[in-house]
PDB file of C-alpha atoms in Angstrom:
ATOM      1  CA  MET A 121     125.819  -8.208  -5.254  1.00  0.00           C
ATOM      2  CA  GLY A 122     124.478  -7.225  -8.700  1.00  0.00           C
ATOM      3  CA  LEU A 123     124.244 -10.850  -9.793  1.00  0.00           C
ATOM      4  CA  SER A 124     122.152 -11.867  -6.756  1.00  0.00           C
ATOM      5  CA  ILE A 125     119.729  -8.958  -7.408  1.00  0.00           C
ATOM      6  CA  ALA A 126     119.375 -10.053 -11.063  1.00  0.00           C
ATOM      7  CA  ILE A 127     118.776 -13.699 -10.095  1.00  0.00           C
ATOM      8  CA  SER A 128     116.208 -12.815  -7.426  1.00  0.00           C
ATOM      9  CA  GLY A 129     114.513 -10.424  -9.876  1.00  0.00           C
ATOM     10  CA  GLY A 130     114.342 -13.226 -12.450  1.00  0.00           C
ATOM     11  CA  ILE A 131     112.861 -15.619  -9.883  1.00  0.00           C
ATOM     12  CA  ILE A 132     110.258 -13.030  -8.883  1.00  0.00           C
ATOM     13  CA  MET A 133     109.340 -12.420 -12.569  1.00  0.00           C
ATOM     14  CA  ILE A 134     108.959 -16.166 -13.194  1.00  0.00           C
ATOM     15  CA  GLY A 135     106.791 -16.438 -10.074  1.00  0.00           C
ATOM     16  CA  MET A 136     104.615 -13.480 -11.107  1.00  0.00           C
ATOM     17  CA  THR A 137     104.235 -14.846 -14.655  1.00  0.00           C
ATOM     18  CA  TYR A 138     103.237 -18.252 -13.283  1.00  0.00           C
ATOM     19  CA  LEU A 139     100.769 -16.604 -10.906  1.00  0.00           C
ATOM     20  CA  LEU A 140      99.297 -14.489 -13.718  1.00  0.00           C
ATOM     21  CA  PHE A 141      98.761 -17.518 -15.971  1.00  0.00           C
ATOM     22  CA  SER A 142      97.294 -19.497 -13.058  1.00  0.00           C
ATOM     23  CA  LEU A 143      94.851 -16.697 -12.252  1.00  0.00           C
ATOM     24  CA  PHE A 144      93.879 -16.421 -15.917  1.00  0.00           C
ATOM     25  CA  GLY A 145      92.949 -20.118 -15.923  1.00  0.00           C
ATOM     26  CA  ILE A 146      90.909 -19.698 -12.746  1.00  0.00           C
ATOM     27  CA  THR A 147      89.260 -16.569 -14.129  1.00  0.00           C
ATOM     28  CA  ASN A 148      88.385 -18.422 -17.325  1.00  0.00           C
ATOM     29  CA  ASN A 149      86.770 -21.215 -15.294  1.00  0.00           C
ATOM     30  CA  ILE A 150      84.830 -18.688 -13.205  1.00  0.00           C
ATOM     31  CA  VAL A 151      83.473 -17.137 -16.410  1.00  0.00           C
ATOM     32  CA  LYS A 152      82.439 -20.590 -17.685  1.00  0.00           C
ATOM     33  CA  VAL A 153      80.608 -21.364 -14.433  1.00  0.00           C
ATOM     34  CA  SER A 154      78.912 -17.966 -14.531  1.00  0.00           C
ATOM     35  CA  ASP A 155      77.808 -18.501 -18.152  1.00  0.00           C
ATOM     36  CA  SER A 156      76.380 -21.945 -17.368  1.00  0.00           C
ATOM     37  CA  SER A 157      74.524 -20.507 -14.359  1.00  0.00           C
ATOM     38  CA  PHE A 158      72.887 -17.897 -16.597  1.00  0.00           C
ATOM     39  CA  GLU A 159      71.944 -20.585 -19.143  1.00  0.00           C
ATOM     40  CA  LYS A 160      70.402 -22.671 -16.356  1.00  0.00           C
ATOM     41  CA  ILE A 161      68.397 -19.693 -15.097  1.00  0.00           C
ATOM     42  CA  ASP A 162      67.193 -18.944 -18.646  1.00  0.00           C
ATOM     43  CA  LEU A 163      66.103 -22.573 -19.141  1.00  0.00           C
ATOM     44  CA  GLU A 164      64.318 -22.661 -15.770  1.00  0.00           C
ATOM     45  CA  ASN A 165      62.527 -19.418 -16.666  1.00  0.00           C
ATOM     46  CA  GLU A 166      61.531 -20.871 -20.047  1.00  0.00           C
ATOM     47  CA  ILE A 167      60.171 -24.006 -18.382  1.00  0.00           C
ATOM     48  CA  LYS A 168      58.165 -21.929 -15.884  1.00  0.00           C
ATOM     49  CA  LYS A 169      56.568 -20.058 -18.802  1.00  0.00           C
ATOM     50  CA  THR A 170      55.654 -23.245 -20.701  1.00  0.00           C
ATOM     51  CA  SER A 171      52.416 -25.136 -20.252  1.00  0.00           C
ATOM     52  CA  ILE A 172      50.621 -27.248 -22.843  1.00  0.00           C
ATOM     53  CA  SER A 173      47.538 -29.428 -22.820  1.00  0.00           C
ATOM     54  CA  ILE A 174      45.975 -31.983 -25.124  1.00  0.00           C
ATOM     55  CA  ILE A 175      42.454 -30.648 -25.474  1.00  0.00           C
ATOM     56  CA  SER A 176      40.990 -33.464 -27.577  1.00  0.00           C
ATOM     57  CA  ILE A 177      41.783 -36.767 -29.284  1.00  0.00           C
ATOM     58  CA  THR A 178      39.798 -37.964 -32.292  1.00  0.00           C
ATOM     59  CA  THR A 179      40.023 -41.503 -33.611  1.00  0.00           C
ATOM     60  CA  SER A 180      38.506 -42.859 -36.787  1.00  0.00           C
ATOM     61  CA  GLY A 181      37.327 -46.251 -35.642  1.00  0.00           C
ATOM     62  CA  THR A 182      39.925 -48.967 -35.575  1.00  0.00           C
ATOM     63  CA  SER A 183      42.402 -47.541 -38.071  1.00  0.00           C
ATOM     64  CA  SER A 184      46.013 -46.810 -37.184  1.00  0.00           C
ATOM     65  CA  SER A 185      45.649 -43.051 -37.567  1.00  0.00           C
ATOM     66  CA  PHE A 186      44.137 -40.476 -35.232  1.00  0.00           C
ATOM     67  CA  SER A 187      44.375 -36.765 -34.492  1.00  0.00           C
ATOM     68  CA  PHE A 188      44.712 -34.674 -31.372  1.00  0.00           C
ATOM     69  CA  ASN A 189      44.748 -30.971 -30.548  1.00  0.00           C
ATOM     70  CA  VAL A 190      47.487 -29.398 -28.430  1.00  0.00           C
ATOM     71  CA  GLN A 191      47.050 -25.975 -26.856  1.00  0.00           C
ATOM     72  CA  ASN A 192      49.730 -23.622 -25.543  1.00  0.00           C
ATOM     73  CA  ASP A 193      48.464 -22.502 -22.125  1.00  0.00           C
ATOM     74  CA  ASP A 194      51.301 -20.132 -21.170  1.00  0.00           C
ATOM     75  CA  LEU A 195      53.628 -17.370 -22.413  1.00  0.00           C
ATOM     76  CA  GLN A 196      56.461 -19.362 -24.013  1.00  0.00           C
ATOM     77  CA  LYS A 197      56.246 -19.493 -27.819  1.00  0.00           C
ATOM     78  CA  LEU A 198      56.694 -22.996 -29.227  1.00  0.00           C
ATOM     79  CA  TRP A 199      58.102 -23.644 -32.686  1.00  0.00           C
ATOM     80  CA  GLU A 200      60.842 -26.265 -32.508  1.00  0.00           C
ATOM     81  CA  PHE A 201      58.416 -29.072 -33.282  1.00  0.00           C
ATOM     82  CA  ASP A 202      61.150 -31.417 -34.518  1.00  0.00           C
ATOM     83  CA  LYS A 203      62.404 -31.445 -30.909  1.00  0.00           C
ATOM     84  CA  PHE A 204      58.996 -32.429 -29.497  1.00  0.00           C
ATOM     85  CA  ASP A 205      58.449 -36.018 -28.345  1.00  0.00           C
ATOM     86  CA  VAL A 206      55.203 -37.894 -28.960  1.00  0.00           C
ATOM     87  CA  ILE A 207      54.690 -41.234 -27.229  1.00  0.00           C
ATOM     88  CA  VAL A 208      51.545 -43.299 -27.771  1.00  0.00           C
ATOM     89  CA  THR A 209      50.341 -46.333 -25.820  1.00  0.00           C
ATOM     90  CA  TYR A 210      47.445 -48.342 -27.252  1.00  0.00           C
ATOM     91  CA  ASP A 211      45.947 -51.827 -27.519  1.00  0.00           C
ATOM     92  CA  SER A 212      45.784 -53.904 -30.690  1.00  0.00           C
ATOM     93  CA  ASP A 213      45.004 -57.622 -30.985  1.00  0.00           C
ATOM     94  CA  PHE A 214      45.284 -58.273 -27.221  1.00  0.00           C
ATOM     95  CA  THR A 215      48.722 -56.635 -27.075  1.00  0.00           C
ATOM     96  CA  THR A 216      49.610 -53.267 -25.588  1.00  0.00           C
ATOM     97  CA  TYR A 217      52.038 -51.230 -27.667  1.00  0.00           C
ATOM     98  CA  THR A 218      54.037 -48.156 -26.727  1.00  0.00           C
ATOM     99  CA  GLU A 219      55.506 -46.257 -29.656  1.00  0.00           C
ATOM    100  CA  TYR A 220      57.718 -43.221 -30.015  1.00  0.00           C
ATOM    101  CA  LEU A 221      56.495 -41.249 -33.039  1.00  0.00           C
ATOM    102  CA  ILE A 222      58.876 -39.212 -35.184  1.00  0.00           C
ATOM    103  CA  TYR A 223      58.057 -35.686 -36.356  1.00  0.00           C
ATOM    104  CA  GLN A 224      57.282 -35.319 -40.042  1.00  0.00           C
ATOM    105  CA  SER A 225      57.184 -31.801 -41.487  1.00  0.00           C
ATOM    106  CA  SER A 226      54.339 -32.479 -43.930  1.00  0.00           C
ATOM    107  CA  CYS A 227      51.023 -34.291 -43.656  1.00  0.00           C
ATOM    108  CA  PRO A 228      49.574 -36.880 -43.933  1.00  0.00           C
ATOM    109  CA  ALA A 229      51.534 -38.816 -41.349  1.00  0.00           C
ATOM    110  CA  ILE A 230      52.984 -42.133 -42.423  1.00  0.00           C
ATOM    111  CA  THR A 231      53.497 -45.097 -40.078  1.00  0.00           C
ATOM    112  CA  ASP A 232      55.219 -44.237 -36.763  1.00  0.00           C
ATOM    113  CA  THR A 233      55.170 -40.476 -37.403  1.00  0.00           C
ATOM    114  CA  TRP A 234      53.226 -37.384 -36.425  1.00  0.00           C
ATOM    115  CA  CYS A 235      52.684 -34.117 -38.270  1.00  0.00           C
ATOM    116  CA  ILE A 236      50.976 -30.774 -37.748  1.00  0.00           C
ATOM    117  CA  ASN A 237      47.846 -30.551 -39.870  1.00  0.00           C
ATOM    118  CA  THR A 238      46.618 -27.061 -38.963  1.00  0.00           C
ATOM    119  CA  PHE A 239      47.196 -24.203 -36.551  1.00  0.00           C
ATOM    120  CA  ASN A 240      43.929 -22.984 -35.031  1.00  0.00           C
ATOM    121  CA  SER A 241      43.508 -19.420 -33.762  1.00  0.00           C
ATOM    122  CA  ASP A 242      46.940 -18.648 -35.232  1.00  0.00           C
ATOM    123  CA  VAL A 243      46.717 -14.886 -34.864  1.00  0.00           C
ATOM    124  CA  VAL A 244      50.143 -13.543 -33.888  1.00  0.00           C
ATOM    125  CA  ASP A 245      52.993 -15.520 -35.492  1.00  0.00           C
ATOM    126  CA  PRO A 246      52.289 -17.900 -38.378  1.00  0.00           C
ATOM    127  CA  GLU A 247      53.109 -21.529 -37.539  1.00  0.00           C
ATOM    128  CA  ILE A 248      54.358 -20.638 -34.064  1.00  0.00           C
ATOM    129  CA  LEU A 249      52.242 -21.862 -31.173  1.00  0.00           C
ATOM    130  CA  ASN A 250      51.601 -18.772 -29.025  1.00  0.00           C
ATOM    131  CA  GLN A 251      49.603 -18.516 -25.820  1.00  0.00           C
ATOM    132  CA  TYR A 252      46.033 -19.864 -26.172  1.00  0.00           C
ATOM    133  CA  GLU A 253      46.621 -21.030 -29.737  1.00  0.00           C
ATOM    134  CA  ASN A 254      46.277 -24.690 -30.617  1.00  0.00           C
ATOM    135  CA  MET A 255      47.331 -27.032 -33.370  1.00  0.00           C
ATOM    136  CA  GLN A 256      45.799 -30.184 -34.789  1.00  0.00           C
ATOM    137  CA  ILE A 257      48.254 -33.059 -35.006  1.00  0.00           C
ATOM    138  CA  TYR A 258      47.834 -36.159 -37.132  1.00  0.00           C
ATOM    139  CA  ALA A 259      49.487 -39.332 -35.885  1.00  0.00           C
ATOM    140  CA  ASN A 260      49.871 -42.780 -37.381  1.00  0.00           C
ATOM    141  CA  VAL A 261      50.909 -45.816 -35.350  1.00  0.00           C
ATOM    142  CA  ALA A 262      52.168 -49.192 -36.594  1.00  0.00           C
ATOM    143  CA  ASN A 263      49.062 -51.258 -35.701  1.00  0.00           C
ATOM    144  CA  SER A 264      45.326 -50.673 -35.852  1.00  0.00           C
ATOM    145  CA  LEU A 265      43.628 -49.432 -32.703  1.00  0.00           C
ATOM    146  CA  LYS A 266      41.280 -51.869 -30.988  1.00  0.00           C
ATOM    147  CA  ASN A 267      37.641 -50.974 -30.208  1.00  0.00           C
ATOM    148  CA  ASN A 268      36.880 -50.203 -26.559  1.00  0.00           C
ATOM    149  CA  SER A 269      40.580 -49.985 -25.717  1.00  0.00           C
ATOM    150  CA  THR A 270      42.622 -47.256 -24.107  1.00  0.00           C
ATOM    151  CA  LEU A 271      44.675 -44.793 -26.133  1.00  0.00           C
ATOM    152  CA  ILE A 272      47.211 -42.713 -24.192  1.00  0.00           C
ATOM    153  CA  VAL A 273      48.942 -39.812 -25.937  1.00  0.00           C
ATOM    154  CA  THR A 274      51.884 -38.005 -24.340  1.00  0.00           C
ATOM    155  CA  ILE A 275      53.599 -35.014 -25.907  1.00  0.00           C
ATOM    156  CA  SER A 276      56.680 -33.230 -24.617  1.00  0.00           C
ATOM    157  CA  THR A 277      58.001 -29.828 -25.720  1.00  0.00           C
ATOM    158  CA  GLN A 278      61.617 -29.043 -26.567  1.00  0.00           C
ATOM    159  CA  ASN A 279      62.219 -27.947 -22.962  1.00  0.00           C
ATOM    160  CA  GLY A 280      60.631 -31.016 -21.372  1.00  0.00           C
ATOM    161  CA  VAL A 281      57.145 -29.825 -20.427  1.00  0.00           C
ATOM    162  CA  VAL A 282      54.717 -32.739 -20.795  1.00  0.00           C
ATOM    163  CA  ALA A 283      50.992 -33.152 -21.471  1.00  0.00           C
ATOM    164  CA  THR A 284      49.096 -36.467 -21.437  1.00  0.00           C
ATOM    165  CA  ARG A 285      45.550 -37.425 -22.316  1.00  0.00           C
ATOM    166  CA  THR A 286      43.765 -40.791 -22.243  1.00  0.00           C
ATOM    167  CA  VAL A 287      40.662 -41.778 -24.243  1.00  0.00           C
ATOM    168  CA  VAL A 288      38.752 -44.948 -24.937  1.00  0.00           C
ATOM    169  CA  VAL A 289      38.695 -45.787 -28.634  1.00  0.00           C
TER     170      VAL A 289
END
């Protein structure tokens, strides 16, 4: 009788240990799902508080360089400029080009890059784009712009908020 009690006790302990480790794995996965849900909510909140606009584009004739001003229209502070995307579509010699420009930390911009020339109305945080502040960006594309052609500039923030502006060169 004592041996059967010991064996059944051992079986129950093995079962409880297995159950405990199984629940720990499930609990760990629940925590991971909960953490990712909070990250998603934070990102959605950040996106809701982000709005930018291209307020002007200035070209210098038919050269390959131009500048444009970007304004932060909402509450989210913007500073991760190396994670911004700048895409430019333009005409040159009867061909339409679309180029992805790479961020360059210092100006002037070389071919296929963009850089921040100045921060305007930079009152609160130096070199951080706060609400209603704007920055002048220099850009340089691979080919010269053509007179009386369309130049389309699209910029995207690190969280995916996009602004686009079109001008005739």
